[in-house]
Coordinates of C-alpha atoms and ligand atoms in Angstrom, one line a residue:
X1 CA 0.0 0.0 0.0
X2 CA 1.5 3.4 -1.0
X3 CA 1.2 6.4 1.2
X4 CA -1.2 8.3 -1.2
X5 CA -3.2 5.4 -2.7
X6 CA -6.8 6.4 -3.3
X7 CA -6.0 10.0 -2.3
X8 CA -6.3 13.1 -4.5
X9 CA -3.9 16.0 -4.3
X10 CA -4.0 19.4 -6.1
X11 CA -0.6 20.9 -6.9
X12 CA -0.6 24.5 -8.0
X13 CA 2.4 25.6 -10.0
X14 CA 2.6 21.9 -10.8
X15 CA 4.0 22.4 -14.3
X16 CA 7.5 23.4 -13.3
X17 CA 10.3 23.1 -10.8
X18 CA 9.3 22.2 -7.2
X19 CA 5.6 21.8 -8.3
X20 CA 6.5 19.4 -11.1
X21 CA 8.7 17.3 -8.8
X22 CA 5.9 17.3 -6.3
X23 CA 3.4 16.0 -8.9
X24 CA 5.9 13.2 -9.8
X25 CA 6.5 12.3 -6.2
X26 CA 2.8 12.1 -5.2
X27 CA 1.9 10.2 -8.4
X28 CA 4.6 7.7 -7.7
X29 CA 3.2 7.3 -4.2
X30 CA -0.2 6.4 -5.5
X31 CA -2.1 9.7 -5.6
X32 CA -4.5 11.1 -8.2
X33 CA -2.9 14.4 -9.0
X34 CA -4.4 17.7 -10.3
X35 CA -1.7 19.7 -12.1
X36 CA -2.9 23.3 -11.9
X37 CA -0.7 26.0 -13.5
X38 CA -0.7 29.1 -15.7
X39 CA 1.4 27.0 -18.1
X40 CA -1.2 24.6 -19.4
X41 CA 1.0 23.3 -22.2
X42 CA 3.9 22.5 -19.9
X43 CA 1.4 20.8 -17.5
X44 CA 0.0 18.7 -20.3
X45 CA 3.6 17.7 -21.4
X46 CA 4.4 16.7 -17.8
X47 CA 1.2 14.6 -17.6
X48 CA 2.0 12.9 -20.8
X49 CA 5.5 12.1 -19.7
X50 CA 4.4 10.7 -16.3
X51 CA 1.9 8.2 -17.8
X52 CA -1.5 7.1 -16.7
X53 CA -4.1 9.8 -17.7
X54 CA -6.6 8.1 -15.4
X55 CA -4.8 9.5 -12.4
X56 CA -3.9 12.9 -13.7
X57 CA -5.9 16.0 -14.4
X58 CA -4.4 19.1 -16.1
X59 CA -6.1 22.4 -15.2
X60 CA -5.2 25.9 -16.4
X61 CA -5.2 28.2 -13.4
X62 CA -4.2 31.6 -12.3
X63 CA -4.2 31.3 -8.5
X64 CA -4.8 35.0 -8.0
X65 CA -8.2 34.7 -9.6
X66 CA -10.6 33.4 -6.9
X67 CA -13.3 32.4 -9.3
X68 CA -10.8 30.4 -11.3
X69 CA -9.7 28.7 -8.1
X70 CA -13.4 27.7 -7.4
X71 CA -13.6 26.3 -10.9
X72 CA -10.4 24.2 -10.2
X73 CA -12.1 22.7 -7.1
X74 CA -15.2 22.0 -9.1
X75 CA -13.2 20.2 -11.8
X76 CA -11.3 18.2 -9.2
X77 CA -14.5 17.1 -7.4
X78 CA -16.1 16.2 -10.7
X79 CA -13.2 14.0 -11.8
X80 CA -11.8 12.5 -8.5
X81 CA -14.2 13.6 -5.7
X82 CA -13.4 16.0 -2.8
X83 CA -9.6 16.2 -2.7
X84 CA -7.4 15.1 0.3
X85 CA -4.5 17.4 -0.2
X86 CA -3.3 20.7 -1.5
X87 CA 0.3 21.6 -2.3
X88 CA 0.6 25.3 -3.1
X89 CA 3.7 25.6 -5.3
X90 CA 2.7 28.4 -7.6
X91 CA 4.8 31.5 -7.1
X92 CA 6.8 34.3 -8.7
X93 CA 9.9 36.1 -7.5
X94 CA 10.1 39.9 -7.7
X95 CA 13.6 41.3 -7.8
X96 CA 14.4 44.8 -6.5
X97 CA 15.1 46.8 -3.3
X98 CA 12.3 48.8 -1.7
X99 CA 13.4 51.8 -3.6
X100 CA 13.3 49.9 -6.9
X101 CA 10.0 48.1 -6.3
X102 CA 7.0 49.9 -7.7
X103 CA 3.5 49.2 -6.5
X104 CA 2.6 47.0 -9.5
X105 CA 5.5 44.6 -8.8
X106 CA 4.7 44.6 -5.1
X107 CA 1.0 43.8 -5.8
X108 CA 1.9 41.1 -8.3
X109 CA 4.0 39.3 -5.7
X110 CA 1.3 39.6 -3.1
X111 CA -1.5 38.7 -5.5
X112 CA 0.2 35.4 -6.6
X113 CA 2.3 34.3 -3.7
X114 CA 0.0 35.4 -0.8
X115 CA -3.5 36.0 -2.2
X116 CA -3.1 32.9 -4.4
X117 CA -2.4 30.9 -1.3
X118 CA -5.4 32.4 0.5
X119 CA -7.7 31.7 -2.5
X120 CA -6.6 28.0 -2.8
X121 CA -6.5 27.3 1.0
X122 CA -10.0 28.8 1.5
X123 CA -11.6 27.1 -1.5
X124 CA -10.0 23.8 -0.6
X125 CA -10.9 24.0 3.1
X126 CA -14.5 25.0 2.3
X127 CA -15.0 21.9 0.1
X128 CA -13.6 19.6 2.9
X129 CA -15.6 21.3 5.6
X130 CA -18.8 21.0 3.5
X131 CA -18.1 17.3 2.9
X132 CA -17.2 16.7 6.6
X133 CA -13.8 15.4 5.5
X134 CA -10.2 16.1 6.9
X135 CA -7.2 16.8 4.8
X136 CA -3.9 18.5 4.6
X137 CA -2.4 21.6 3.0
X138 CA 1.3 22.4 2.4
X139 CA 2.2 26.0 1.4
X140 CA 5.5 26.8 0.0
X141 CA 7.1 29.9 1.4
X142 CA 10.9 30.4 1.3
X143 CA 13.9 31.0 3.4
X144 CA 13.1 34.6 2.5
X145 CA 9.8 34.1 4.4
X146 CA 11.6 33.8 7.7
X147 CA 14.5 36.2 7.3
X148 CA 15.1 39.3 5.1
X149 CA 17.0 39.1 1.8
X150 CA 18.3 42.3 0.2
X151 CA 16.9 43.4 -3.2
X152 CA 13.9 41.0 -3.0
X153 CA 11.5 43.3 -1.2
X154 CA 8.2 42.2 -2.7
X155 CA 9.1 38.5 -2.6
X156 CA 10.3 38.7 1.0
X157 CA 7.1 40.5 2.1
X158 CA 4.8 38.1 0.3
X159 CA 6.6 35.0 1.6
X160 CA 6.5 36.2 5.2
X161 CA 2.8 36.5 4.6
X162 CA 2.6 32.9 3.5
X163 CA 3.8 31.9 6.9
X164 CA 1.2 34.0 8.6
X165 CA -1.5 32.6 6.3
X166 CA -0.4 29.1 7.3
X167 CA -0.4 29.7 11.0
X168 CA -3.7 31.4 11.1
X169 CA -5.4 28.8 8.9
X170 CA -3.8 26.0 11.0
X171 CA -5.6 27.4 14.1
X172 CA -8.9 27.9 12.3
X173 CA -9.0 24.5 10.5
X174 CA -7.6 22.1 13.1
X175 CA -11.1 21.4 14.5
X176 CA -12.2 20.2 11.1
X177 CA -9.3 17.8 10.8
X178 CA -7.5 19.9 8.2
X179 CA -3.8 20.4 8.8
X180 CA -1.8 23.4 7.3
X181 CA 1.9 23.4 7.2
X182 CA 4.5 25.4 5.3
X183 CA 8.0 24.5 3.9
X184 CA 10.7 27.2 3.5
X185 CA 13.1 26.1 0.8
X186 CA 16.6 27.5 0.5
X187 CA 18.1 28.0 -2.9
X188 CA 16.7 25.3 -5.2
X189 CA 17.8 24.8 -8.8
X190 CA 14.6 25.3 -10.9
X191 CA 13.6 27.3 -13.9
X192 CA 12.8 30.2 -11.6
X193 CA 16.4 30.4 -10.3
X194 CA 18.2 29.0 -13.4
X195 CA 19.6 32.5 -14.4
X196 CA 21.3 32.7 -11.0
X197 CA 23.3 29.5 -11.8
X198 CA 24.8 31.0 -15.0
X199 CA 27.6 32.9 -13.3
X200 CA 30.2 30.5 -11.6
X201 CA 31.0 33.2 -9.0
X202 CA 27.4 33.4 -8.0
X203 CA 27.2 29.6 -7.8
X204 CA 30.1 29.7 -5.4
X205 CA 28.3 32.3 -3.3
X206 CA 25.1 30.3 -3.2
X207 CA 26.9 27.1 -2.2
X208 CA 28.9 29.0 0.5
X209 CA 25.7 30.3 2.0
X210 CA 24.3 26.8 2.7
X211 CA 26.0 24.9 5.5
X212 CA 25.4 21.7 3.5
X213 CA 27.6 23.1 0.8
X214 CA 25.3 23.1 -2.2
X215 CA 22.0 24.2 -3.6
X216 CA 18.9 22.0 -3.3
X217 CA 17.1 20.0 -5.9
X218 CA 13.3 20.2 -6.5
X219 CA 12.9 16.6 -5.6
X220 CA 14.2 17.4 -2.1
X221 CA 11.4 19.9 -1.5
X222 CA 8.9 17.5 -3.0
X223 CA 9.9 14.9 -0.5
X224 CA 9.3 17.3 2.4
X225 CA 5.9 18.3 0.9
X226 CA 4.9 14.7 0.6
X227 CA 6.0 14.1 4.2
X228 CA 3.8 17.0 5.5
X229 CA 0.8 15.9 3.4
X230 CA 1.0 12.3 4.7
X231 CA -1.4 10.9 7.3
X232 CA 1.6 9.6 9.3
X233 CA 2.2 13.2 10.6
X234 CA -1.4 13.7 11.5
X235 CA -0.4 15.5 14.7
X236 CA 1.7 18.2 12.8
X237 CA 0.0 21.4 11.9
X238 CA 1.1 25.1 11.8
X239 CA 4.7 23.9 11.4
X240 CA 7.3 25.9 9.5
X241 CA 9.6 23.3 7.9
X242 CA 12.9 24.6 6.7
X243 CA 14.4 22.6 3.8
X244 CA 17.3 24.9 3.2
X245 CA 20.6 23.1 3.6
X246 CA 20.9 24.8 7.0
X247 CA 21.0 28.4 5.7
X248 CA 18.4 29.6 8.2
X249 CA 20.5 28.4 11.1
X250 CA 23.5 30.6 10.4
X251 CA 26.5 31.1 8.2
X252 CA 28.9 28.1 7.8
X253 CA 32.6 28.5 8.5
X254 CA 33.8 27.2 5.1
Ligands
LIG301 P1 9.0 27.7 -11.2 O1 9.9 26.7 -11.8 O2 9.0 29.1 -11.8 O3 7.6 27.1 -11.0 C1 6.5 27.9 -10.6 C2 5.3 27.6 -11.5 O4 4.2 28.4 -11.0 C3 5.5 28.0 -13.0 O5 5.0 27.1 -13.9 C4 4.8 29.3 -13.0 O6 4.4 29.7 -14.3 C5 3.6 29.0 -12.1 N1 2.8 30.2 -11.8 C6 3.3 31.5 -11.7 N2 2.3 32.3 -11.4 C7 1.1 31.5 -11.3 C8 -0.2 31.8 -11.1 N3 -0.6 33.1 -10.9 N4 -1.1 30.8 -11.1 C9 -0.7 29.6 -11.3 N5 0.6 29.2 -11.6 C10 1.5 30.2 -11.6 O7 9.4 28.0 -9.7 P2 10.0 27.1 -8.5 O8 11.4 27.5 -8.2 O9 9.6 25.7 -8.7 O10 9.2 27.7 -7.3 C11 8.0 27.0 -6.7 C12 7.7 27.7 -5.4 O11 8.8 27.6 -4.5 C13 7.4 29.2 -5.5 O12 6.4 29.6 -4.6 C14 8.8 29.8 -5.1 O13 8.6 31.1 -4.6 C15 9.2 28.8 -4.0 N6 10.6 28.8 -3.7 C16 11.5 28.5 -4.7 C17 12.8 28.6 -4.3 C18 13.9 28.3 -5.4 O14 15.1 28.5 -5.0 N7 13.6 27.8 -6.5 C19 13.3 28.9 -3.0 C20 12.3 29.1 -2.1 C21 11.0 29.1 -2.4 P3 5.3 30.9 -15.0 O15 6.5 30.2 -15.5 O16 4.4 31.4 -16.1 O17 5.6 31.9 -14.0

């Protein structure tokens, strides 16, 4: 028996990077998976590559659009029934200091990273509460959600918000048997961060900032997301789970 047999999990941002690795991991562990992403073609290509179309549903989604999120839940219920899990991997990374960040960039980061999480957590939780069913949510914040990072103002602010969203929702939803946890990845090699790995000096800096001596891989975050979604950690909610090579603990001596 696999950990997610007969379970359904929605993965936002599921077409790329951490989300795509999460889709693969949950599928391998037996889940029906809804791949929800702005990038519908990439999501379809991933589904084709994985295999059994019976256990995969591709759904075009903008998480910042609350009506679209409701339609996603509807499509999931129609295909697989009320879902068991939600992994919120959709996100964008705004670059710039507070002086360089205009209101549009700030709002875009908040709309996708924070309001998107609110929309999906709320719609998912409402479905489960209406059905009298428990479940689990894992949000993806960042190491930049627990400490400041220079020149990433909009991203840092929105990712701190994701931790607040997680803690508040965990308190509100515990009585319904719905757990809400958040992972905070360090630097992970994905399409989002690929440009940062083009300059060898930058790569050295990234590796030096992580006590474990390297960047992370999307599969390592997917493993933590699957862990936090699984029934075996049914007593864990409101937890902030760093998967960051130790970067949040302090600077290594090497
Ligand atoms: P990624 O490869 O860019 O994947 C994110 C996916 O989300 C992309 O397919 C993206 O589409 C999609 N997306 C963007 N806006 C969306 C929206 N409004 N609605 C639905 N989907 C949307 O990024 P990643 O590195 O895997 O990051 C996944 C999550 O981990 C993000 O929340 C990110 O902030 C977080 N994180 C990443 C790192 C890292 O080092 N990579 C570290 C800490 C936290 P587009 O390509 O069109 O944008």
